[in-house]
Amino acid sequence: MSYRKLFWGILLVIIGVLFILKNTGVIFFDWWTIVRLWPLLLILWGIALVPIKDYIKMILSLAAIAIAFLIVTKYDHRERPFMSWNKNHHDWNIDIDDNDSTYNDSDVQELVQSYDSTVKTVSLNFDAAAGDYRITDSLLSDKLLVFNKRGNIGDYSMTTQDEGSHKTINLNIEESHVRLENKGNEVKLLLNPEPTWEFKFDIGAANIDFDLSPYKVENLNVEGGASSINLKLGDKLPISNVKVNAGAASIEIDVPKSAGVEIKTETVLTSRNFEGFNKISKGHYKTENFATAASRIIIEVDAGVSSLNISRY
């Protein structure tokens, strides 16, 4: 058996075991730990190019993976140091935090956008970093959006643009701090249900739990890396379009039984569960009521090594 086939098979097994151990609570790590291991790819590439026997390449590759994880794990559990990337000055900063167990005042942020009844449609573009991000069914009446953040990854800026009855809101992280103690941002978004929403989320390596069932969602675009994606959709519009593009991700999407739903998937090494859907062709599924339902949801998923579960409630 060739080194290439054996190595990638073992690597996929390791990734799967890590997912299981993390999801069952046996171990804890955040996806920034995986991101920090990117130089390991250069090492493995170099080993593959060395003119030696395959079994020696395998031994060296497994040793490199083990050593890299040991180094990162040991460094992640130091008591105080953290490393951050300063976007404004384009350099790395090493700082000391004397109180890692709690968030300080600089880790807490709130951004508010007032509500104007003349605004009928809203585009929300949101960049997430490491951490947990949540949209709840707690509805706003006098404000359009409220953003609450606790965490040490970095502060956000909010910019807006108005074009007639349409408003665009951009939530971008200003200065990203990647701490080595597995801390991240905890973000809660509150939204107004009156306008029609268009969402574009770039979530990177984060966990998101978005209950969008009370909102009029026209378009939803989620770009994720090694992430956990939980979405709950409603039936407030005749047509809602959902696109999810992810790498190694766990994807859970809940859709209402009242809506007709169509699924189009392009996946690699992905487990799928589409209970209540009829298979039309390879990667193409529909509910029985798709042609007759007053509300329709079109879901497109492009994922790598992932688990994909779409269920009806």
PDB file of C-alpha atoms in Angstrom, residues 22-209:
ATOM      1  CA  LYS A  22     -14.743  16.802  21.573  1.00  0.00           C
ATOM      2  CA  ASN A  23     -18.482  16.319  20.989  1.00  0.00           C
ATOM      3  CA  THR A  24     -18.785  13.838  23.864  1.00  0.00           C
ATOM      4  CA  GLY A  25     -16.891  16.121  26.241  1.00  0.00           C
ATOM      5  CA  VAL A  26     -13.920  13.792  26.792  1.00  0.00           C
ATOM      6  CA  ILE A  27     -11.471  16.455  25.613  1.00  0.00           C
ATOM      7  CA  PHE A  28     -11.745  20.158  24.867  1.00  0.00           C
ATOM      8  CA  PHE A  29     -10.035  22.199  22.170  1.00  0.00           C
ATOM      9  CA  ASP A  30     -11.064  25.118  20.014  1.00  0.00           C
ATOM     10  CA  TRP A  31     -10.512  25.249  16.281  1.00  0.00           C
ATOM     11  CA  TRP A  32      -7.814  27.896  16.635  1.00  0.00           C
ATOM     12  CA  THR A  33      -5.634  25.068  17.969  1.00  0.00           C
ATOM     13  CA  ILE A  34      -5.997  23.347  14.592  1.00  0.00           C
ATOM     14  CA  VAL A  35      -5.398  26.619  12.696  1.00  0.00           C
ATOM     15  CA  ARG A  36      -2.137  27.189  14.576  1.00  0.00           C
ATOM     16  CA  LEU A  37      -0.865  23.850  13.277  1.00  0.00           C
ATOM     17  CA  TRP A  38      -0.831  24.964   9.625  1.00  0.00           C
ATOM     18  CA  PRO A  39       3.018  24.848   9.374  1.00  0.00           C
ATOM     19  CA  LEU A  40       2.665  21.097   9.944  1.00  0.00           C
ATOM     20  CA  LEU A  41       1.392  20.835   6.356  1.00  0.00           C
ATOM     21  CA  LEU A  42       4.762  22.129   5.103  1.00  0.00           C
ATOM     22  CA  ILE A  43       6.568  19.535   7.218  1.00  0.00           C
ATOM     23  CA  LEU A  44       4.396  16.698   5.917  1.00  0.00           C
ATOM     24  CA  TRP A  45       4.825  17.912   2.359  1.00  0.00           C
ATOM     25  CA  GLY A  46       8.587  17.944   2.830  1.00  0.00           C
ATOM     26  CA  ILE A  47       8.562  14.401   4.237  1.00  0.00           C
ATOM     27  CA  ALA A  48       6.564  13.212   1.216  1.00  0.00           C
ATOM     28  CA  LEU A  49       9.260  14.593  -1.122  1.00  0.00           C
ATOM     29  CA  VAL A  50      12.218  12.964   0.644  1.00  0.00           C
ATOM     30  CA  PRO A  51      13.492   9.928  -1.334  1.00  0.00           C
ATOM     31  CA  ILE A  52      13.127   7.339   1.433  1.00  0.00           C
ATOM     32  CA  LYS A  53      10.985   4.262   1.920  1.00  0.00           C
ATOM     33  CA  ASP A  54       7.251   4.675   2.532  1.00  0.00           C
ATOM     34  CA  TYR A  55       7.259   3.117   5.998  1.00  0.00           C
ATOM     35  CA  ILE A  56       9.950   5.581   7.130  1.00  0.00           C
ATOM     36  CA  LYS A  57       7.884   8.462   5.721  1.00  0.00           C
ATOM     37  CA  MET A  58       4.893   7.172   7.693  1.00  0.00           C
ATOM     38  CA  ILE A  59       6.864   6.994  10.944  1.00  0.00           C
ATOM     39  CA  LEU A  60       8.257  10.511  10.450  1.00  0.00           C
ATOM     40  CA  SER A  61       4.805  11.906   9.563  1.00  0.00           C
ATOM     41  CA  LEU A  62       3.089  10.401  12.617  1.00  0.00           C
ATOM     42  CA  ALA A  63       5.945  11.587  14.838  1.00  0.00           C
ATOM     43  CA  ALA A  64       5.647  15.131  13.426  1.00  0.00           C
ATOM     44  CA  ILE A  65       1.869  15.171  14.061  1.00  0.00           C
ATOM     45  CA  ALA A  66       2.285  13.894  17.625  1.00  0.00           C
ATOM     46  CA  ILE A  67       5.064  16.368  18.483  1.00  0.00           C
ATOM     47  CA  ALA A  68       3.138  19.312  17.000  1.00  0.00           C
ATOM     48  CA  PHE A  69       0.019  18.519  19.054  1.00  0.00           C
ATOM     49  CA  LEU A  70       2.085  18.066  22.213  1.00  0.00           C
ATOM     50  CA  ILE A  71       3.811  21.425  21.740  1.00  0.00           C
ATOM     51  CA  VAL A  72       0.579  23.311  21.038  1.00  0.00           C
ATOM     52  CA  THR A  73      -1.273  21.605  23.890  1.00  0.00           C
ATOM     53  CA  LYS A  74       1.513  22.363  26.357  1.00  0.00           C
ATOM     54  CA  TYR A  75       1.730  25.999  25.235  1.00  0.00           C
ATOM     55  CA  ASP A  76      -2.064  26.423  25.302  1.00  0.00           C
ATOM     56  CA  HIS A  77      -2.171  25.563  28.993  1.00  0.00           C
ATOM     57  CA  ARG A  78       0.433  28.019  30.213  1.00  0.00           C
ATOM     58  CA  GLU A  79      -1.077  30.264  32.802  1.00  0.00           C
ATOM     59  CA  ARG A  80      -0.771  33.734  31.339  1.00  0.00           C
ATOM     60  CA  PRO A  81       0.947  34.392  27.991  1.00  0.00           C
ATOM     61  CA  PHE A  82      -1.128  35.110  24.911  1.00  0.00           C
ATOM     62  CA  MET A  83      -0.302  36.068  21.356  1.00  0.00           C
ATOM     63  CA  SER A  84      -2.238  38.508  19.204  1.00  0.00           C
ATOM     64  CA  TRP A  85      -2.211  39.816  15.655  1.00  0.00           C
ATOM     65  CA  ASN A  86      -2.582  43.562  15.296  1.00  0.00           C
ATOM     66  CA  LYS A  87      -4.256  44.334  11.962  1.00  0.00           C
ATOM     67  CA  ASN A  88      -3.504  48.044  12.182  1.00  0.00           C
ATOM     68  CA  HIS A  89       0.265  47.659  12.663  1.00  0.00           C
ATOM     69  CA  HIS A  90       0.652  44.275  10.944  1.00  0.00           C
ATOM     70  CA  ASP A  91       2.721  42.707  13.674  1.00  0.00           C
ATOM     71  CA  TRP A  92       2.513  40.155  16.473  1.00  0.00           C
ATOM     72  CA  ASN A  93       2.205  41.203  20.100  1.00  0.00           C
ATOM     73  CA  ILE A  94       3.005  39.122  23.176  1.00  0.00           C
ATOM     74  CA  ASP A  95       1.122  40.282  26.248  1.00  0.00           C
ATOM     75  CA  ILE A  96       0.486  39.147  29.804  1.00  0.00           C
ATOM     76  CA  ASP A  97      -3.008  38.679  31.256  1.00  0.00           C
ATOM     77  CA  ASP A  98      -3.084  38.318  35.048  1.00  0.00           C
ATOM     78  CA  ASN A  99      -6.717  37.209  35.221  1.00  0.00           C
ATOM     79  CA  ASP A 100      -7.607  34.540  32.691  1.00  0.00           C
ATOM     80  CA  SER A 101     -10.603  33.160  34.549  1.00  0.00           C
ATOM     81  CA  THR A 102     -12.897  36.128  33.931  1.00  0.00           C
ATOM     82  CA  TYR A 103     -13.462  38.772  31.286  1.00  0.00           C
ATOM     83  CA  ASN A 104     -12.468  42.329  32.058  1.00  0.00           C
ATOM     84  CA  ASP A 105     -14.216  45.512  30.949  1.00  0.00           C
ATOM     85  CA  SER A 106     -12.279  45.688  27.686  1.00  0.00           C
ATOM     86  CA  ASP A 107     -13.598  42.250  26.730  1.00  0.00           C
ATOM     87  CA  VAL A 108     -17.242  43.413  26.810  1.00  0.00           C
ATOM     88  CA  GLN A 109     -18.765  45.320  23.888  1.00  0.00           C
ATOM     89  CA  GLU A 110     -22.246  46.391  22.777  1.00  0.00           C
ATOM     90  CA  LEU A 111     -23.226  47.834  19.402  1.00  0.00           C
ATOM     91  CA  VAL A 112     -26.739  49.127  18.674  1.00  0.00           C
ATOM     92  CA  GLN A 113     -28.472  50.072  15.433  1.00  0.00           C
ATOM     93  CA  SER A 114     -31.697  52.081  15.784  1.00  0.00           C
ATOM     94  CA  TYR A 115     -34.861  51.031  13.963  1.00  0.00           C
ATOM     95  CA  ASP A 116     -36.413  53.079  11.177  1.00  0.00           C
ATOM     96  CA  SER A 117     -39.787  51.871   9.892  1.00  0.00           C
ATOM     97  CA  THR A 118     -38.937  53.125   6.403  1.00  0.00           C
ATOM     98  CA  VAL A 119     -36.255  50.402   6.149  1.00  0.00           C
ATOM     99  CA  LYS A 120     -37.879  47.383   4.500  1.00  0.00           C
ATOM    100  CA  THR A 121     -34.858  45.198   3.651  1.00  0.00           C
ATOM    101  CA  VAL A 122     -31.551  44.720   5.501  1.00  0.00           C
ATOM    102  CA  SER A 123     -28.282  43.066   4.455  1.00  0.00           C
ATOM    103  CA  LEU A 124     -26.161  41.936   7.398  1.00  0.00           C
ATOM    104  CA  ASN A 125     -22.531  41.037   6.662  1.00  0.00           C
ATOM    105  CA  PHE A 126     -20.832  39.532   9.694  1.00  0.00           C
ATOM    106  CA  ASP A 127     -17.286  38.247  10.208  1.00  0.00           C
ATOM    107  CA  ALA A 128     -16.856  35.865  13.125  1.00  0.00           C
ATOM    108  CA  ALA A 129     -13.643  34.669  14.728  1.00  0.00           C
ATOM    109  CA  ALA A 130     -13.130  31.843  17.204  1.00  0.00           C
ATOM    110  CA  GLY A 131     -15.877  31.464  19.786  1.00  0.00           C
ATOM    111  CA  ASP A 132     -19.613  30.992  20.141  1.00  0.00           C
ATOM    112  CA  TYR A 133     -22.146  33.084  18.209  1.00  0.00           C
ATOM    113  CA  ARG A 134     -25.883  33.052  18.782  1.00  0.00           C
ATOM    114  CA  ILE A 135     -29.009  34.619  17.285  1.00  0.00           C
ATOM    115  CA  THR A 136     -32.030  34.057  19.501  1.00  0.00           C
ATOM    116  CA  ASP A 137     -35.783  34.406  19.107  1.00  0.00           C
ATOM    117  CA  SER A 138     -35.731  37.394  21.495  1.00  0.00           C
ATOM    118  CA  LEU A 139     -37.266  39.996  19.201  1.00  0.00           C
ATOM    119  CA  LEU A 140     -36.565  43.736  19.110  1.00  0.00           C
ATOM    120  CA  SER A 141     -39.215  46.380  18.552  1.00  0.00           C
ATOM    121  CA  ASP A 142     -37.522  49.778  18.977  1.00  0.00           C
ATOM    122  CA  LYS A 143     -34.090  48.791  17.609  1.00  0.00           C
ATOM    123  CA  LEU A 144     -32.993  47.140  14.381  1.00  0.00           C
ATOM    124  CA  LEU A 145     -30.014  45.244  15.803  1.00  0.00           C
ATOM    125  CA  VAL A 146     -28.234  44.798  19.115  1.00  0.00           C
ATOM    126  CA  PHE A 147     -24.783  43.175  19.220  1.00  0.00           C
ATOM    127  CA  ASN A 148     -23.395  41.958  22.551  1.00  0.00           C
ATOM    128  CA  LYS A 149     -19.899  40.494  22.844  1.00  0.00           C
ATOM    129  CA  ARG A 150     -17.854  39.030  25.682  1.00  0.00           C
ATOM    130  CA  GLY A 151     -14.409  37.745  24.786  1.00  0.00           C
ATOM    131  CA  ASN A 152     -10.760  38.455  24.138  1.00  0.00           C
ATOM    132  CA  ILE A 153     -10.455  37.766  20.404  1.00  0.00           C
ATOM    133  CA  GLY A 154     -11.037  41.435  19.498  1.00  0.00           C
ATOM    134  CA  ASP A 155     -13.538  44.281  19.231  1.00  0.00           C
ATOM    135  CA  TYR A 156     -15.967  44.817  16.364  1.00  0.00           C
ATOM    136  CA  SER A 157     -16.796  47.843  14.276  1.00  0.00           C
ATOM    137  CA  MET A 158     -20.222  48.489  12.770  1.00  0.00           C
ATOM    138  CA  THR A 159     -20.712  50.459   9.571  1.00  0.00           C
ATOM    139  CA  THR A 160     -23.964  51.078   7.712  1.00  0.00           C
ATOM    140  CA  GLN A 161     -25.058  52.211   4.293  1.00  0.00           C
ATOM    141  CA  ASP A 162     -28.559  53.334   3.273  1.00  0.00           C
ATOM    142  CA  GLU A 163     -30.004  53.065  -0.209  1.00  0.00           C
ATOM    143  CA  GLY A 164     -33.644  54.090  -0.160  1.00  0.00           C
ATOM    144  CA  SER A 165     -35.555  51.516   1.883  1.00  0.00           C
ATOM    145  CA  HIS A 166     -32.563  49.160   1.991  1.00  0.00           C
ATOM    146  CA  LYS A 167     -29.891  49.204   4.706  1.00  0.00           C
ATOM    147  CA  THR A 168     -26.555  47.376   4.717  1.00  0.00           C
ATOM    148  CA  ILE A 169     -24.890  46.615   8.059  1.00  0.00           C
ATOM    149  CA  ASN A 170     -21.275  45.423   8.269  1.00  0.00           C
ATOM    150  CA  LEU A 171     -19.952  43.903  11.494  1.00  0.00           C
ATOM    151  CA  ASN A 172     -16.196  43.423  11.175  1.00  0.00           C
ATOM    152  CA  ILE A 173     -13.617  42.455  13.749  1.00  0.00           C
ATOM    153  CA  GLU A 174     -11.100  45.276  14.182  1.00  0.00           C
ATOM    154  CA  GLU A 175      -8.184  43.728  16.040  1.00  0.00           C
ATOM    155  CA  SER A 176      -7.955  39.971  16.382  1.00  0.00           C
ATOM    156  CA  HIS A 177      -6.356  38.463  19.483  1.00  0.00           C
ATOM    157  CA  VAL A 178      -5.849  34.719  19.384  1.00  0.00           C
ATOM    158  CA  ARG A 179      -5.240  33.645  22.950  1.00  0.00           C
ATOM    159  CA  LEU A 180      -3.589  30.347  23.654  1.00  0.00           C
ATOM    160  CA  GLU A 181      -5.841  29.532  26.614  1.00  0.00           C
ATOM    161  CA  ASN A 182      -8.766  28.420  24.400  1.00  0.00           C
ATOM    162  CA  LYS A 183     -10.744  31.580  25.032  1.00  0.00           C
ATOM    163  CA  GLY A 184     -12.902  33.107  22.349  1.00  0.00           C
ATOM    164  CA  ASN A 185     -15.733  35.500  21.770  1.00  0.00           C
ATOM    165  CA  GLU A 186     -19.236  34.902  23.058  1.00  0.00           C
ATOM    166  CA  VAL A 187     -21.592  36.924  20.860  1.00  0.00           C
ATOM    167  CA  LYS A 188     -25.348  37.348  21.032  1.00  0.00           C
ATOM    168  CA  LEU A 189     -27.275  39.078  18.246  1.00  0.00           C
ATOM    169  CA  LEU A 190     -30.799  40.442  18.671  1.00  0.00           C
ATOM    170  CA  LEU A 191     -32.753  41.433  15.560  1.00  0.00           C
ATOM    171  CA  ASN A 192     -35.965  43.183  14.573  1.00  0.00           C
ATOM    172  CA  PRO A 193     -38.480  40.875  12.815  1.00  0.00           C
ATOM    173  CA  GLU A 194     -40.152  43.574  10.696  1.00  0.00           C
ATOM    174  CA  PRO A 195     -37.760  43.996   7.734  1.00  0.00           C
ATOM    175  CA  THR A 196     -36.741  41.294   5.269  1.00  0.00           C
ATOM    176  CA  TRP A 197     -33.218  40.078   6.046  1.00  0.00           C
ATOM    177  CA  GLU A 198     -30.310  38.978   3.900  1.00  0.00           C
ATOM    178  CA  PHE A 199     -27.445  37.406   5.849  1.00  0.00           C
ATOM    179  CA  LYS A 200     -23.832  36.773   4.907  1.00  0.00           C
ATOM    180  CA  PHE A 201     -21.813  35.111   7.671  1.00  0.00           C
ATOM    181  CA  ASP A 202     -18.096  34.361   7.423  1.00  0.00           C
ATOM    182  CA  ILE A 203     -17.628  32.251  10.523  1.00  0.00           C
ATOM    183  CA  GLY A 204     -14.164  30.756  10.092  1.00  0.00           C
ATOM    184  CA  ALA A 205     -13.462  28.401  12.993  1.00  0.00           C
ATOM    185  CA  ALA A 206     -16.437  29.153  15.230  1.00  0.00           C
ATOM    186  CA  ASN A 207     -19.585  27.659  16.706  1.00  0.00           C
ATOM    187  CA  ILE A 208     -22.844  29.271  15.595  1.00  0.00           C
ATOM    188  CA  ASP A 209     -26.392  28.687  16.804  1.00  0.00           C
TER     189      ASP A 209
END
